[in-house]
Amino acid sequence: MSTTYRAIDWNRQKRRYDLTLVVLVALVFLSFMGVSLLRSTHITAETLLIRGSAVTALLLLHVILAIGPLARFDPRFLPLLYNRRHLGVTMFFLALVHSVFATVQFHALGDESPLVSVLTAYRQDYNVFASGGFQPAHFPFEPFGAAALVILFLMAATSHDFWLRNLGAGFWKALHLGVYAAYGLLLVHVAFGALQSERSPAYPLVLGLGFVVIAGLHLAAARKEARLDRAELGAEQDGFISVCRASEVREGRGRVVMARGQRVALFRQQARIFATSNVCRHQGGPVGEGQIVDGCITCPWHGWNYQPEDGCSPPPFQEVLETYNIRVIAGHVWLKATANPLGTRCAGSLVDDR
Amino acid sequence: MVEFVHASLLAIQAYGTLGLVFALAFHWRGLSRLDQGSRGAGLGFRWVITPGVVALWPWLAVRCWRTKQVGSFAEGPHASAAPGRLRAAHGLAWKALAVLLPLAVGVALWWRPIDPSSGDVTESLPRTAAPGSPDASLPPQPHQPETQRSH
């Protein structure tokens, strides 16, 4: 959280995160180069750079795509989510290195502009039906990579919070869902490109395994979310709905419940239960999966803070979450399904655990 | 096709040039008008957002114009994404990928040429010459990159 924009709001955690990222990327890159040199001493430095950057970028993209669903299943992955945008920007730069060197190496020697050659070379050189049948080795794979690079550029260029605020949360999120399209385009790029000449079965197997793991994680997470949305409502009385037992809300921790189609975050602090909207004002993170730190509800994604009693961020910040009225009766939490106007103070409800 | 690509690249070039000009004006006057949070922001922040300004300048131009008409247009601190719709979009995207990607990759692998080492693929594989191999020393043909398949 910051009141004035900065290029990067550095803190100790971000520095450690980025340092680890740089070290791991360098390790993967160097390992790939080492293994490639062991397999073939004829390989040139340019080819090593082109392939190494591509492999590292693709691996990083898999990590990026896995973090979200993994964090839904196990909060121990949440620290990886904290600075995921730096992973994305790093991945874009690796993809850029790959595309620039590949364009120079394979398309700069003709009489056509390299960029035109990248997008049209297949027209003369490849004909997918050249020998009568379909020939994927003649399929133009470069435009798929180029399209993915454009998407990755737009995502990297708009990764700053300035864009989130000025493009609007809905549009920004929709734009960044483009990562799935980029992933699809890149797999097609690899399948019709590198896999046409690389004959080892290990390559398609690793690529397929990566896809199965990523798609499986996302579909399982979507199923878990859908199950929560379908949770049956408890009894209703005077506009209050019974949502859970008070003992299920642990001290200093959050719990997400459903109330008439919307998710509400319950928190317990000093034997009182409070309820706020579950949607963080920053990136829509699940506030209810966070905890109370220094008296404030803390979003698990990027650490944005809100006071439990009124949903307001501590000064000088201005973000506010809706609060909900709560009653704890006979060990059960009853929640008023209609949110209070923004900034409404709620004293919470005292829990008697005796 | 080549003409179309030429024209498209020219259009992108013109769009980018206009974007650069817009970015200069935006940093000079538009930014602080559009979003009060940027007042007092440093040079580093301005560098970081510049590629996005160049890429999305028509959007920002409209926003700047509307800000002049109706006041600040940046989303207030109480705005948020609609998580339900986003969850639905996520689910839909992965269902589509789960069907389309195995299909596309399957086609690429199923019909790929026989192992080049068997010598049966001279007709089906495009010209490939690893850098440094005898073929690579040949002058490249006009508009014919010599090693397309080594990415």
mmCIF file of N, CA and C in Angstrom, chain A residues 4-5 7 51 102 105-107 109 111-112 115-116 120-126 134-139 141-142 153 157-158 160 162-163 165-169 173 177 180 184 187 191-192 195-199 204 211 214-215 218 225 229 263 279 281 318-320 342, chain B residues 1-2 5-6 9 31 34-35 37-39 41 44-45 48-49 51-53 55-56 59-60 63 74-75 77-81 83 86-87 89-90 94 97-98 101-102 104 107-109 111-116 124 126 131 140 142-151:
data_model
loop_
_atom_site.group_PDB
_atom_site.id
_atom_site.type_symbol
_atom_site.label_atom_id
_atom_site.label_comp_id
_atom_site.label_asym_id
_atom_site.label_seq_id
_atom_site.Cartn_x
_atom_site.Cartn_y
_atom_site.Cartn_z
ATOM 1 N N THR A 4 1.568 7.523 -2.631
ATOM 2 C CA THR A 4 2.114 8.077 -3.882
ATOM 3 C C THR A 4 2.757 6.930 -4.653
ATOM 4 N N TYR A 5 2.587 6.981 -5.980
ATOM 5 C CA TYR A 5 3.160 5.902 -6.785
ATOM 6 C C TYR A 5 4.682 5.940 -6.748
ATOM 7 N N ALA A 7 8.106 3.553 -8.593
ATOM 8 C CA ALA A 7 8.376 2.532 -9.621
ATOM 9 C C ALA A 7 8.145 1.148 -9.011
ATOM 10 N N ARG A 51 17.630 -20.930 -27.230
ATOM 11 C CA ARG A 51 16.940 -22.071 -26.607
ATOM 12 C C ARG A 51 16.859 -21.923 -25.096
ATOM 13 N N ALA A 102 16.206 -14.929 -31.999
ATOM 14 C CA ALA A 102 15.710 -15.851 -33.027
ATOM 15 C C ALA A 102 15.428 -15.083 -34.318
ATOM 16 N N GLN A 105 18.822 -14.205 -35.845
ATOM 17 C CA GLN A 105 19.552 -15.364 -36.360
ATOM 18 C C GLN A 105 18.884 -15.994 -37.576
ATOM 19 N N PHE A 106 17.553 -16.051 -37.570
ATOM 20 C CA PHE A 106 16.893 -16.807 -38.629
ATOM 21 C C PHE A 106 16.217 -15.943 -39.693
ATOM 22 N N HIS A 107 16.099 -14.648 -39.445
ATOM 23 C CA HIS A 107 15.327 -13.836 -40.395
ATOM 24 C C HIS A 107 16.040 -12.568 -40.840
ATOM 25 N N LEU A 109 18.912 -12.314 -42.581
ATOM 26 C CA LEU A 109 19.837 -12.404 -43.717
ATOM 27 C C LEU A 109 19.138 -12.357 -45.072
ATOM 28 N N ASP A 111 16.353 -10.749 -48.025
ATOM 29 C CA ASP A 111 16.212 -9.411 -48.590
ATOM 30 C C ASP A 111 14.978 -8.701 -48.049
ATOM 31 N N GLU A 112 14.257 -9.379 -47.155
ATOM 32 C CA GLU A 112 13.043 -8.800 -46.580
ATOM 33 C C GLU A 112 13.340 -8.318 -45.163
ATOM 34 N N LEU A 115 11.188 -8.464 -39.501
ATOM 35 C CA LEU A 115 9.848 -8.585 -38.913
ATOM 36 C C LEU A 115 8.840 -9.112 -39.932
ATOM 37 N N VAL A 116 8.976 -8.641 -41.171
ATOM 38 C CA VAL A 116 8.076 -9.135 -42.224
ATOM 39 C C VAL A 116 8.378 -10.613 -42.468
ATOM 40 N N THR A 120 5.864 -13.833 -42.476
ATOM 41 C CA THR A 120 5.444 -14.297 -43.801
ATOM 42 C C THR A 120 6.342 -15.373 -44.394
ATOM 43 N N ALA A 121 7.430 -15.722 -43.712
ATOM 44 C CA ALA A 121 8.381 -16.673 -44.295
ATOM 45 C C ALA A 121 7.694 -17.971 -44.704
ATOM 46 N N TYR A 122 6.732 -18.399 -43.904
ATOM 47 C CA TYR A 122 6.088 -19.685 -44.174
ATOM 48 C C TYR A 122 5.392 -19.695 -45.538
ATOM 49 N N ARG A 123 5.030 -18.473 -46.010
ATOM 50 C CA ARG A 123 4.249 -18.407 -47.231
ATOM 51 C C ARG A 123 5.015 -19.024 -48.412
ATOM 52 N N GLN A 124 6.314 -18.729 -48.455
ATOM 53 C CA GLN A 124 7.104 -19.283 -49.549
ATOM 54 C C GLN A 124 7.806 -20.576 -49.143
ATOM 55 N N ASP A 125 8.237 -20.607 -47.875
ATOM 56 C CA ASP A 125 9.070 -21.740 -47.477
ATOM 57 C C ASP A 125 8.254 -22.947 -47.044
ATOM 58 N N TYR A 126 7.086 -22.670 -46.515
ATOM 59 C CA TYR A 126 6.288 -23.776 -45.996
ATOM 60 C C TYR A 126 4.962 -23.855 -46.725
ATOM 61 N N PHE A 134 -1.294 -33.386 -44.840
ATOM 62 C CA PHE A 134 -1.010 -32.299 -43.890
ATOM 63 C C PHE A 134 0.400 -32.467 -43.329
ATOM 64 N N GLN A 135 1.178 -31.396 -43.350
ATOM 65 C CA GLN A 135 2.574 -31.449 -42.888
ATOM 66 C C GLN A 135 2.778 -30.389 -41.806
ATOM 67 N N PRO A 136 2.641 -30.754 -40.549
ATOM 68 C CA PRO A 136 2.763 -29.745 -39.497
ATOM 69 C C PRO A 136 4.127 -29.079 -39.465
ATOM 70 N N ALA A 137 5.168 -29.771 -39.990
ATOM 71 C CA ALA A 137 6.500 -29.160 -39.985
ATOM 72 C C ALA A 137 6.530 -27.926 -40.874
ATOM 73 N N HIS A 138 5.524 -27.784 -41.753
ATOM 74 C CA HIS A 138 5.468 -26.621 -42.639
ATOM 75 C C HIS A 138 4.528 -25.549 -42.093
ATOM 76 N N PHE A 139 3.994 -25.775 -40.922
ATOM 77 C CA PHE A 139 3.000 -24.863 -40.352
ATOM 78 C C PHE A 139 3.713 -23.625 -39.795
ATOM 79 N N PHE A 141 4.779 -21.399 -37.312
ATOM 80 C CA PHE A 141 4.688 -21.354 -35.841
ATOM 81 C C PHE A 141 5.092 -20.000 -35.275
ATOM 82 N N GLU A 142 5.828 -19.204 -36.064
ATOM 83 C CA GLU A 142 6.325 -17.926 -35.533
ATOM 84 C C GLU A 142 5.213 -16.956 -35.142
ATOM 85 N N PHE A 153 3.714 -8.613 -23.398
ATOM 86 C CA PHE A 153 4.152 -7.213 -23.305
ATOM 87 C C PHE A 153 3.060 -6.359 -22.658
ATOM 88 N N ALA A 157 3.612 -4.375 -19.302
ATOM 89 C CA ALA A 157 3.558 -2.907 -19.352
ATOM 90 C C ALA A 157 2.484 -2.349 -18.428
ATOM 91 N N THR A 158 1.462 -3.146 -18.141
ATOM 92 C CA THR A 158 0.367 -2.642 -17.289
ATOM 93 C C THR A 158 0.382 -3.308 -15.910
ATOM 94 N N HIS A 160 1.902 -2.325 -13.204
ATOM 95 C CA HIS A 160 1.961 -1.388 -12.074
ATOM 96 C C HIS A 160 0.548 -1.060 -11.570
ATOM 97 N N PHE A 162 -0.702 1.646 -10.917
ATOM 98 C CA PHE A 162 -1.258 2.807 -11.623
ATOM 99 C C PHE A 162 -2.282 2.339 -12.656
ATOM 100 N N TRP A 163 -1.944 1.235 -13.349
ATOM 101 C CA TRP A 163 -2.830 0.729 -14.408
ATOM 102 C C TRP A 163 -4.067 0.087 -13.831
ATOM 103 N N ARG A 165 -5.605 0.981 -11.281
ATOM 104 C CA ARG A 165 -6.492 2.060 -10.862
ATOM 105 C C ARG A 165 -7.082 2.808 -12.061
ATOM 106 N N ASN A 166 -6.273 2.970 -13.104
ATOM 107 C CA ASN A 166 -6.722 3.808 -14.214
ATOM 108 C C ASN A 166 -7.360 3.043 -15.364
ATOM 109 N N LEU A 167 -7.079 1.759 -15.459
ATOM 110 C CA LEU A 167 -7.812 0.962 -16.455
ATOM 111 C C LEU A 167 -9.117 0.447 -15.869
ATOM 112 N N GLY A 168 -9.199 0.434 -14.550
ATOM 113 C CA GLY A 168 -10.372 -0.127 -13.892
ATOM 114 C C GLY A 168 -10.104 -1.577 -13.543
ATOM 115 N N ALA A 169 -10.552 -1.981 -12.336
ATOM 116 C CA ALA A 169 -10.227 -3.330 -11.851
ATOM 117 C C ALA A 169 -10.732 -4.416 -12.801
ATOM 118 N N LYS A 173 -8.150 -6.805 -14.847
ATOM 119 C CA LYS A 173 -8.165 -8.253 -14.586
ATOM 120 C C LYS A 173 -8.412 -9.026 -15.880
ATOM 121 N N LEU A 177 -6.070 -11.770 -17.732
ATOM 122 C CA LEU A 177 -6.479 -13.156 -18.009
ATOM 123 C C LEU A 177 -5.881 -13.623 -19.335
ATOM 124 N N TYR A 180 -3.608 -16.780 -20.115
ATOM 125 C CA TYR A 180 -4.028 -18.128 -20.525
ATOM 126 C C TYR A 180 -3.950 -18.261 -22.049
ATOM 127 N N GLY A 184 -1.523 -20.825 -24.192
ATOM 128 C CA GLY A 184 -1.993 -21.667 -25.292
ATOM 129 C C GLY A 184 -1.196 -21.408 -26.563
ATOM 130 N N LEU A 187 2.313 -22.919 -26.347
ATOM 131 C CA LEU A 187 2.394 -24.375 -26.521
ATOM 132 C C LEU A 187 2.249 -24.749 -28.002
ATOM 133 N N ALA A 191 4.953 -26.679 -30.194
ATOM 134 C CA ALA A 191 4.581 -27.950 -30.827
ATOM 135 C C ALA A 191 4.838 -27.923 -32.330
ATOM 136 N N PHE A 192 4.515 -26.802 -32.977
ATOM 137 C CA PHE A 192 4.718 -26.725 -34.432
ATOM 138 C C PHE A 192 6.111 -26.205 -34.779
ATOM 139 N N LEU A 195 9.298 -28.853 -31.562
ATOM 140 C CA LEU A 195 9.008 -30.287 -31.488
ATOM 141 C C LEU A 195 8.995 -30.966 -32.858
ATOM 142 N N GLN A 196 9.008 -30.179 -33.943
ATOM 143 C CA GLN A 196 9.050 -30.797 -35.268
ATOM 144 C C GLN A 196 10.454 -31.306 -35.612
ATOM 145 N N SER A 197 11.465 -30.683 -34.967
ATOM 146 C CA SER A 197 12.825 -31.142 -35.282
ATOM 147 C C SER A 197 13.472 -31.884 -34.110
ATOM 148 N N GLU A 198 13.028 -31.578 -32.887
ATOM 149 C CA GLU A 198 13.569 -32.306 -31.722
ATOM 150 C C GLU A 198 12.868 -33.649 -31.638
ATOM 151 N N ARG A 199 13.590 -34.725 -31.749
ATOM 152 C CA ARG A 199 12.953 -36.032 -31.885
ATOM 153 C C ARG A 199 12.781 -36.784 -30.568
ATOM 154 N N PRO A 204 7.964 -33.752 -25.817
ATOM 155 C CA PRO A 204 6.501 -33.703 -25.736
ATOM 156 C C PRO A 204 5.965 -34.216 -24.410
ATOM 157 N N PHE A 211 1.364 -29.304 -18.917
ATOM 158 C CA PHE A 211 0.001 -28.876 -19.212
ATOM 159 C C PHE A 211 -1.002 -29.591 -18.313
ATOM 160 N N ILE A 214 -0.802 -28.077 -14.764
ATOM 161 C CA ILE A 214 -1.351 -26.719 -14.676
ATOM 162 C C ILE A 214 -2.868 -26.729 -14.872
ATOM 163 N N ALA A 215 -3.319 -27.417 -15.922
ATOM 164 C CA ALA A 215 -4.765 -27.454 -16.174
ATOM 165 C C ALA A 215 -5.481 -28.154 -15.021
ATOM 166 N N HIS A 218 -5.779 -25.810 -12.008
ATOM 167 C CA HIS A 218 -6.771 -24.748 -12.211
ATOM 168 C C HIS A 218 -8.192 -25.289 -12.168
ATOM 169 N N GLU A 225 -13.811 -23.662 -5.607
ATOM 170 C CA GLU A 225 -14.481 -22.364 -5.485
ATOM 171 C C GLU A 225 -15.981 -22.512 -5.737
ATOM 172 N N ASP A 229 -19.303 -21.640 -3.422
ATOM 173 C CA ASP A 229 -20.416 -20.793 -3.866
ATOM 174 C C ASP A 229 -21.755 -21.499 -3.737
ATOM 175 N N ARG A 263 -19.665 -13.588 -0.958
ATOM 176 C CA ARG A 263 -18.732 -14.113 0.035
ATOM 177 C C ARG A 263 -18.451 -13.047 1.088
ATOM 178 N N VAL A 279 -13.743 -9.209 -0.617
ATOM 179 C CA VAL A 279 -13.013 -8.793 -1.825
ATOM 180 C C VAL A 279 -12.085 -7.616 -1.521
ATOM 181 N N ARG A 281 -9.763 -4.466 -1.948
ATOM 182 C CA ARG A 281 -9.891 -3.334 -2.876
ATOM 183 C C ARG A 281 -8.693 -3.226 -3.814
ATOM 184 N N GLN A 318 -7.037 5.086 2.038
ATOM 185 C CA GLN A 318 -8.462 5.440 1.945
ATOM 186 C C GLN A 318 -9.368 4.273 1.559
ATOM 187 N N GLU A 319 -8.773 3.119 1.345
ATOM 188 C CA GLU A 319 -9.595 1.983 0.910
ATOM 189 C C GLU A 319 -10.547 1.551 2.026
ATOM 190 N N VAL A 320 -11.751 1.140 1.634
ATOM 191 C CA VAL A 320 -12.750 0.720 2.636
ATOM 192 C C VAL A 320 -13.461 -0.540 2.153
ATOM 193 N N LEU A 342 -20.647 1.996 3.243
ATOM 194 C CA LEU A 342 -19.188 2.027 3.442
ATOM 195 C C LEU A 342 -18.811 2.862 4.658
ATOM 196 N N MET B 1 -0.406 -11.269 -48.996
ATOM 197 C CA MET B 1 -0.089 -11.467 -47.565
ATOM 198 C C MET B 1 1.084 -10.584 -47.137
ATOM 199 N N VAL B 2 2.159 -10.586 -47.976
ATOM 200 C CA VAL B 2 3.337 -9.782 -47.639
ATOM 201 C C VAL B 2 2.947 -8.311 -47.579
ATOM 202 N N VAL B 5 1.108 -7.641 -44.380
ATOM 203 C CA VAL B 5 2.015 -7.573 -43.226
ATOM 204 C C VAL B 5 2.792 -6.256 -43.244
ATOM 205 N N HIS B 6 3.244 -5.850 -44.458
ATOM 206 C CA HIS B 6 3.952 -4.567 -44.593
ATOM 207 C C HIS B 6 3.067 -3.435 -44.087
ATOM 208 N N LEU B 9 2.589 -3.577 -40.283
ATOM 209 C CA LEU B 9 3.766 -3.125 -39.528
ATOM 210 C C LEU B 9 3.918 -1.605 -39.615
ATOM 211 N N LEU B 31 -0.730 13.252 -16.801
ATOM 212 C CA LEU B 31 -0.624 12.260 -15.725
ATOM 213 C C LEU B 31 -1.177 12.773 -14.391
ATOM 214 N N LEU B 34 -4.903 13.170 -14.528
ATOM 215 C CA LEU B 34 -5.656 11.910 -14.599
ATOM 216 C C LEU B 34 -5.722 11.226 -13.237
ATOM 217 N N ASP B 35 -4.617 11.205 -12.528
ATOM 218 C CA ASP B 35 -4.560 10.458 -11.279
ATOM 219 C C ASP B 35 -3.752 11.251 -10.247
ATOM 220 N N GLY B 37 -2.804 10.496 -7.460
ATOM 221 C CA GLY B 37 -1.790 9.688 -6.775
ATOM 222 C C GLY B 37 -0.415 9.797 -7.420
ATOM 223 N N SER B 38 -0.380 10.298 -8.659
ATOM 224 C CA SER B 38 0.910 10.387 -9.358
ATOM 225 C C SER B 38 1.619 11.702 -9.059
ATOM 226 N N ARG B 39 0.951 12.611 -8.357
ATOM 227 C CA ARG B 39 1.608 13.881 -8.015
ATOM 228 C C ARG B 39 2.765 13.609 -7.072
ATOM 229 N N ALA B 41 5.239 11.815 -7.844
ATOM 230 C CA ALA B 41 5.871 10.524 -8.165
ATOM 231 C C ALA B 41 7.186 10.774 -8.905
ATOM 232 N N GLY B 44 11.430 7.246 -11.828
ATOM 233 C CA GLY B 44 11.376 5.789 -11.979
ATOM 234 C C GLY B 44 9.969 5.322 -12.305
ATOM 235 N N PHE B 45 8.987 5.866 -11.598
ATOM 236 C CA PHE B 45 7.584 5.506 -11.836
ATOM 237 C C PHE B 45 7.181 5.881 -13.262
ATOM 238 N N VAL B 48 8.543 3.445 -15.694
ATOM 239 C CA VAL B 48 7.876 2.133 -15.614
ATOM 240 C C VAL B 48 6.542 2.141 -16.366
ATOM 241 N N ILE B 49 5.825 3.278 -16.304
ATOM 242 C CA ILE B 49 4.502 3.257 -16.967
ATOM 243 C C ILE B 49 4.573 3.659 -18.448
ATOM 244 N N PRO B 51 6.012 2.397 -21.289
ATOM 245 C CA PRO B 51 5.634 1.429 -22.340
ATOM 246 C C PRO B 51 4.114 1.226 -22.424
ATOM 247 N N GLY B 52 3.460 1.215 -21.270
ATOM 248 C CA GLY B 52 2.003 1.071 -21.260
ATOM 249 C C GLY B 52 1.319 2.298 -21.841
ATOM 250 N N VAL B 53 1.876 3.479 -21.572
ATOM 251 C CA VAL B 53 1.292 4.719 -22.114
ATOM 252 C C VAL B 53 1.369 4.692 -23.637
ATOM 253 N N ALA B 55 1.577 2.029 -25.526
ATOM 254 C CA ALA B 55 0.734 0.957 -26.064
ATOM 255 C C ALA B 55 -0.756 1.298 -25.971
ATOM 256 N N LEU B 56 -1.148 1.990 -24.905
ATOM 257 C CA LEU B 56 -2.588 2.205 -24.667
ATOM 258 C C LEU B 56 -2.970 3.681 -24.769
ATOM 259 N N TRP B 59 -6.697 4.925 -25.245
ATOM 260 C CA TRP B 59 -7.488 4.736 -24.025
ATOM 261 C C TRP B 59 -7.222 5.888 -23.049
ATOM 262 N N LEU B 60 -5.936 6.176 -22.858
ATOM 263 C CA LEU B 60 -5.572 7.242 -21.914
ATOM 264 C C LEU B 60 -6.023 8.606 -22.428
ATOM 265 N N ARG B 63 -9.529 8.981 -21.580
ATOM 266 C CA ARG B 63 -9.657 9.181 -20.127
ATOM 267 C C ARG B 63 -9.278 10.612 -19.733
ATOM 268 N N ALA B 74 -9.878 8.277 -12.348
ATOM 269 C CA ALA B 74 -9.232 7.097 -11.764
ATOM 270 C C ALA B 74 -10.218 6.446 -10.799
ATOM 271 N N GLU B 75 -10.211 5.104 -10.758
ATOM 272 C CA GLU B 75 -11.156 4.422 -9.886
ATOM 273 C C GLU B 75 -10.860 4.754 -8.441
ATOM 274 N N PRO B 77 -10.831 4.423 -4.255
ATOM 275 C CA PRO B 77 -10.269 3.343 -3.449
ATOM 276 C C PRO B 77 -11.298 2.272 -3.087
ATOM 277 N N HIS B 78 -12.569 2.506 -3.436
ATOM 278 C CA HIS B 78 -13.585 1.521 -3.054
ATOM 279 C C HIS B 78 -14.010 0.630 -4.217
ATOM 280 N N ALA B 79 -13.379 0.856 -5.390
ATOM 281 C CA ALA B 79 -13.744 0.039 -6.543
ATOM 282 C C ALA B 79 -13.073 -1.325 -6.432
ATOM 283 N N SER B 80 -13.709 -2.338 -6.993
ATOM 284 C CA SER B 80 -13.058 -3.651 -6.989
ATOM 285 C C SER B 80 -13.580 -4.472 -8.154
ATOM 286 N N ALA B 81 -12.798 -5.500 -8.500
ATOM 287 C CA ALA B 81 -13.213 -6.380 -9.591
ATOM 288 C C ALA B 81 -14.418 -7.197 -9.139
ATOM 289 N N PRO B 83 -15.451 -10.552 -8.492
ATOM 290 C CA PRO B 83 -14.757 -11.845 -8.405
ATOM 291 C C PRO B 83 -15.557 -13.003 -8.966
ATOM 292 N N LEU B 86 -14.992 -13.077 -12.662
ATOM 293 C CA LEU B 86 -13.612 -13.479 -12.952
ATOM 294 C C LEU B 86 -13.424 -14.974 -12.756
ATOM 295 N N ARG B 87 -14.046 -15.505 -11.690
ATOM 296 C CA ARG B 87 -13.932 -16.952 -11.447
ATOM 297 C C ARG B 87 -14.559 -17.720 -12.613
ATOM 298 N N ALA B 89 -14.825 -16.634 -15.688
ATOM 299 C CA ALA B 89 -13.948 -16.483 -16.862
ATOM 300 C C ALA B 89 -12.749 -17.423 -16.763
ATOM 301 N N HIS B 90 -12.177 -17.548 -15.543
ATOM 302 C CA HIS B 90 -11.064 -18.484 -15.325
ATOM 303 C C HIS B 90 -11.475 -19.902 -15.711
ATOM 304 N N TRP B 94 -9.957 -22.244 -18.844
ATOM 305 C CA TRP B 94 -9.258 -23.524 -18.677
ATOM 306 C C TRP B 94 -9.997 -24.684 -19.315
ATOM 307 N N LEU B 97 -8.985 -24.339 -22.907
ATOM 308 C CA LEU B 97 -7.605 -24.786 -23.118
ATOM 309 C C LEU B 97 -7.494 -26.302 -22.995
ATOM 310 N N ALA B 98 -8.239 -26.879 -22.046
ATOM 311 C CA ALA B 98 -8.162 -28.325 -21.820
ATOM 312 C C ALA B 98 -8.618 -29.104 -23.050
ATOM 313 N N LEU B 101 -5.921 -27.268 -26.559
ATOM 314 C CA LEU B 101 -4.467 -27.473 -26.590
ATOM 315 C C LEU B 101 -4.062 -28.913 -26.889
ATOM 316 N N PRO B 102 -4.653 -29.912 -26.194
ATOM 317 C CA PRO B 102 -4.267 -31.287 -26.554
ATOM 318 C C PRO B 102 -4.546 -31.591 -28.016
ATOM 319 N N ALA B 104 -4.498 -29.383 -30.596
ATOM 320 C CA ALA B 104 -3.507 -28.716 -31.453
ATOM 321 C C ALA B 104 -2.142 -29.403 -31.353
ATOM 322 N N VAL B 107 -2.190 -32.813 -33.047
ATOM 323 C CA VAL B 107 -2.076 -32.709 -34.509
ATOM 324 C C VAL B 107 -0.610 -32.493 -34.890
ATOM 325 N N ALA B 108 0.061 -31.592 -34.157
ATOM 326 C CA ALA B 108 1.465 -31.269 -34.455
ATOM 327 C C ALA B 108 2.353 -32.498 -34.307
ATOM 328 N N LEU B 109 2.064 -33.317 -33.289
ATOM 329 C CA LEU B 109 2.929 -34.474 -33.032
ATOM 330 C C LEU B 109 2.567 -35.664 -33.912
ATOM 331 N N TRP B 111 1.268 -35.808 -36.900
ATOM 332 C CA TRP B 111 1.643 -35.703 -38.311
ATOM 333 C C TRP B 111 3.079 -35.221 -38.521
ATOM 334 N N ARG B 112 3.855 -35.177 -37.439
ATOM 335 C CA ARG B 112 5.199 -34.644 -37.669
ATOM 336 C C ARG B 112 6.008 -35.642 -38.491
ATOM 337 N N PRO B 113 6.986 -35.128 -39.236
ATOM 338 C CA PRO B 113 7.724 -35.996 -40.154
ATOM 339 C C PRO B 113 8.478 -37.098 -39.418
ATOM 340 N N ILE B 114 8.844 -38.091 -40.190
ATOM 341 C CA ILE B 114 9.612 -39.207 -39.626
ATOM 342 C C ILE B 114 10.968 -38.672 -39.163
ATOM 343 N N ASP B 115 11.577 -39.387 -38.237
ATOM 344 C CA ASP B 115 12.870 -38.964 -37.687
ATOM 345 C C ASP B 115 13.846 -38.577 -38.803
ATOM 346 N N PRO B 116 14.380 -37.360 -38.767
ATOM 347 C CA PRO B 116 15.294 -36.939 -39.843
ATOM 348 C C PRO B 116 16.474 -37.880 -39.995
ATOM 349 N N SER B 124 9.613 -33.631 -46.643
ATOM 350 C CA SER B 124 8.607 -33.060 -45.757
ATOM 351 C C SER B 124 9.146 -31.989 -44.811
ATOM 352 N N PRO B 126 11.207 -28.635 -43.816
ATOM 353 C CA PRO B 126 11.725 -27.456 -44.494
ATOM 354 C C PRO B 126 13.243 -27.450 -44.433
ATOM 355 N N PRO B 131 23.665 -23.749 -37.706
ATOM 356 C CA PRO B 131 24.751 -22.817 -37.925
ATOM 357 C C PRO B 131 26.081 -23.553 -37.822
ATOM 358 N N PRO B 140 22.103 -17.150 -48.144
ATOM 359 C CA PRO B 140 20.658 -17.359 -47.979
ATOM 360 C C PRO B 140 19.905 -16.945 -49.241
ATOM 361 N N PRO B 142 16.825 -15.386 -51.354
ATOM 362 C CA PRO B 142 15.977 -14.233 -51.071
ATOM 363 C C PRO B 142 14.732 -14.671 -50.312
ATOM 364 N N HIS B 143 14.474 -13.984 -49.242
ATOM 365 C CA HIS B 143 13.279 -14.223 -48.438
ATOM 366 C C HIS B 143 13.161 -15.667 -48.000
ATOM 367 N N GLN B 144 14.318 -16.297 -47.731
ATOM 368 C CA GLN B 144 14.258 -17.695 -47.324
ATOM 369 C C GLN B 144 15.217 -17.933 -46.170
ATOM 370 N N PRO B 145 14.742 -17.766 -44.947
ATOM 371 C CA PRO B 145 15.626 -17.993 -43.814
ATOM 372 C C PRO B 145 16.134 -19.423 -43.814
ATOM 373 N N GLU B 146 17.411 -19.583 -43.482
ATOM 374 C CA GLU B 146 18.010 -20.897 -43.680
ATOM 375 C C GLU B 146 17.761 -21.879 -42.549
ATOM 376 N N THR B 147 17.474 -21.412 -41.371
ATOM 377 C CA THR B 147 17.239 -22.356 -40.272
ATOM 378 C C THR B 147 15.974 -21.964 -39.539
ATOM 379 N N GLN B 148 14.874 -22.447 -40.014
ATOM 380 C CA GLN B 148 13.593 -22.073 -39.415
ATOM 381 C C GLN B 148 13.232 -22.924 -38.215
ATOM 382 N N ARG B 149 13.776 -24.093 -38.151
ATOM 383 C CA ARG B 149 13.240 -25.054 -37.186
ATOM 384 C C ARG B 149 14.114 -25.259 -35.984
ATOM 385 N N SER B 150 15.023 -24.336 -35.751
ATOM 386 C CA SER B 150 15.947 -24.571 -34.649
ATOM 387 C C SER B 150 15.609 -23.786 -33.407
ATOM 388 N N HIS B 151 14.476 -23.095 -33.390
ATOM 389 C CA HIS B 151 14.145 -22.269 -32.226
ATOM 390 C C HIS B 151 14.100 -23.148 -31.012
#
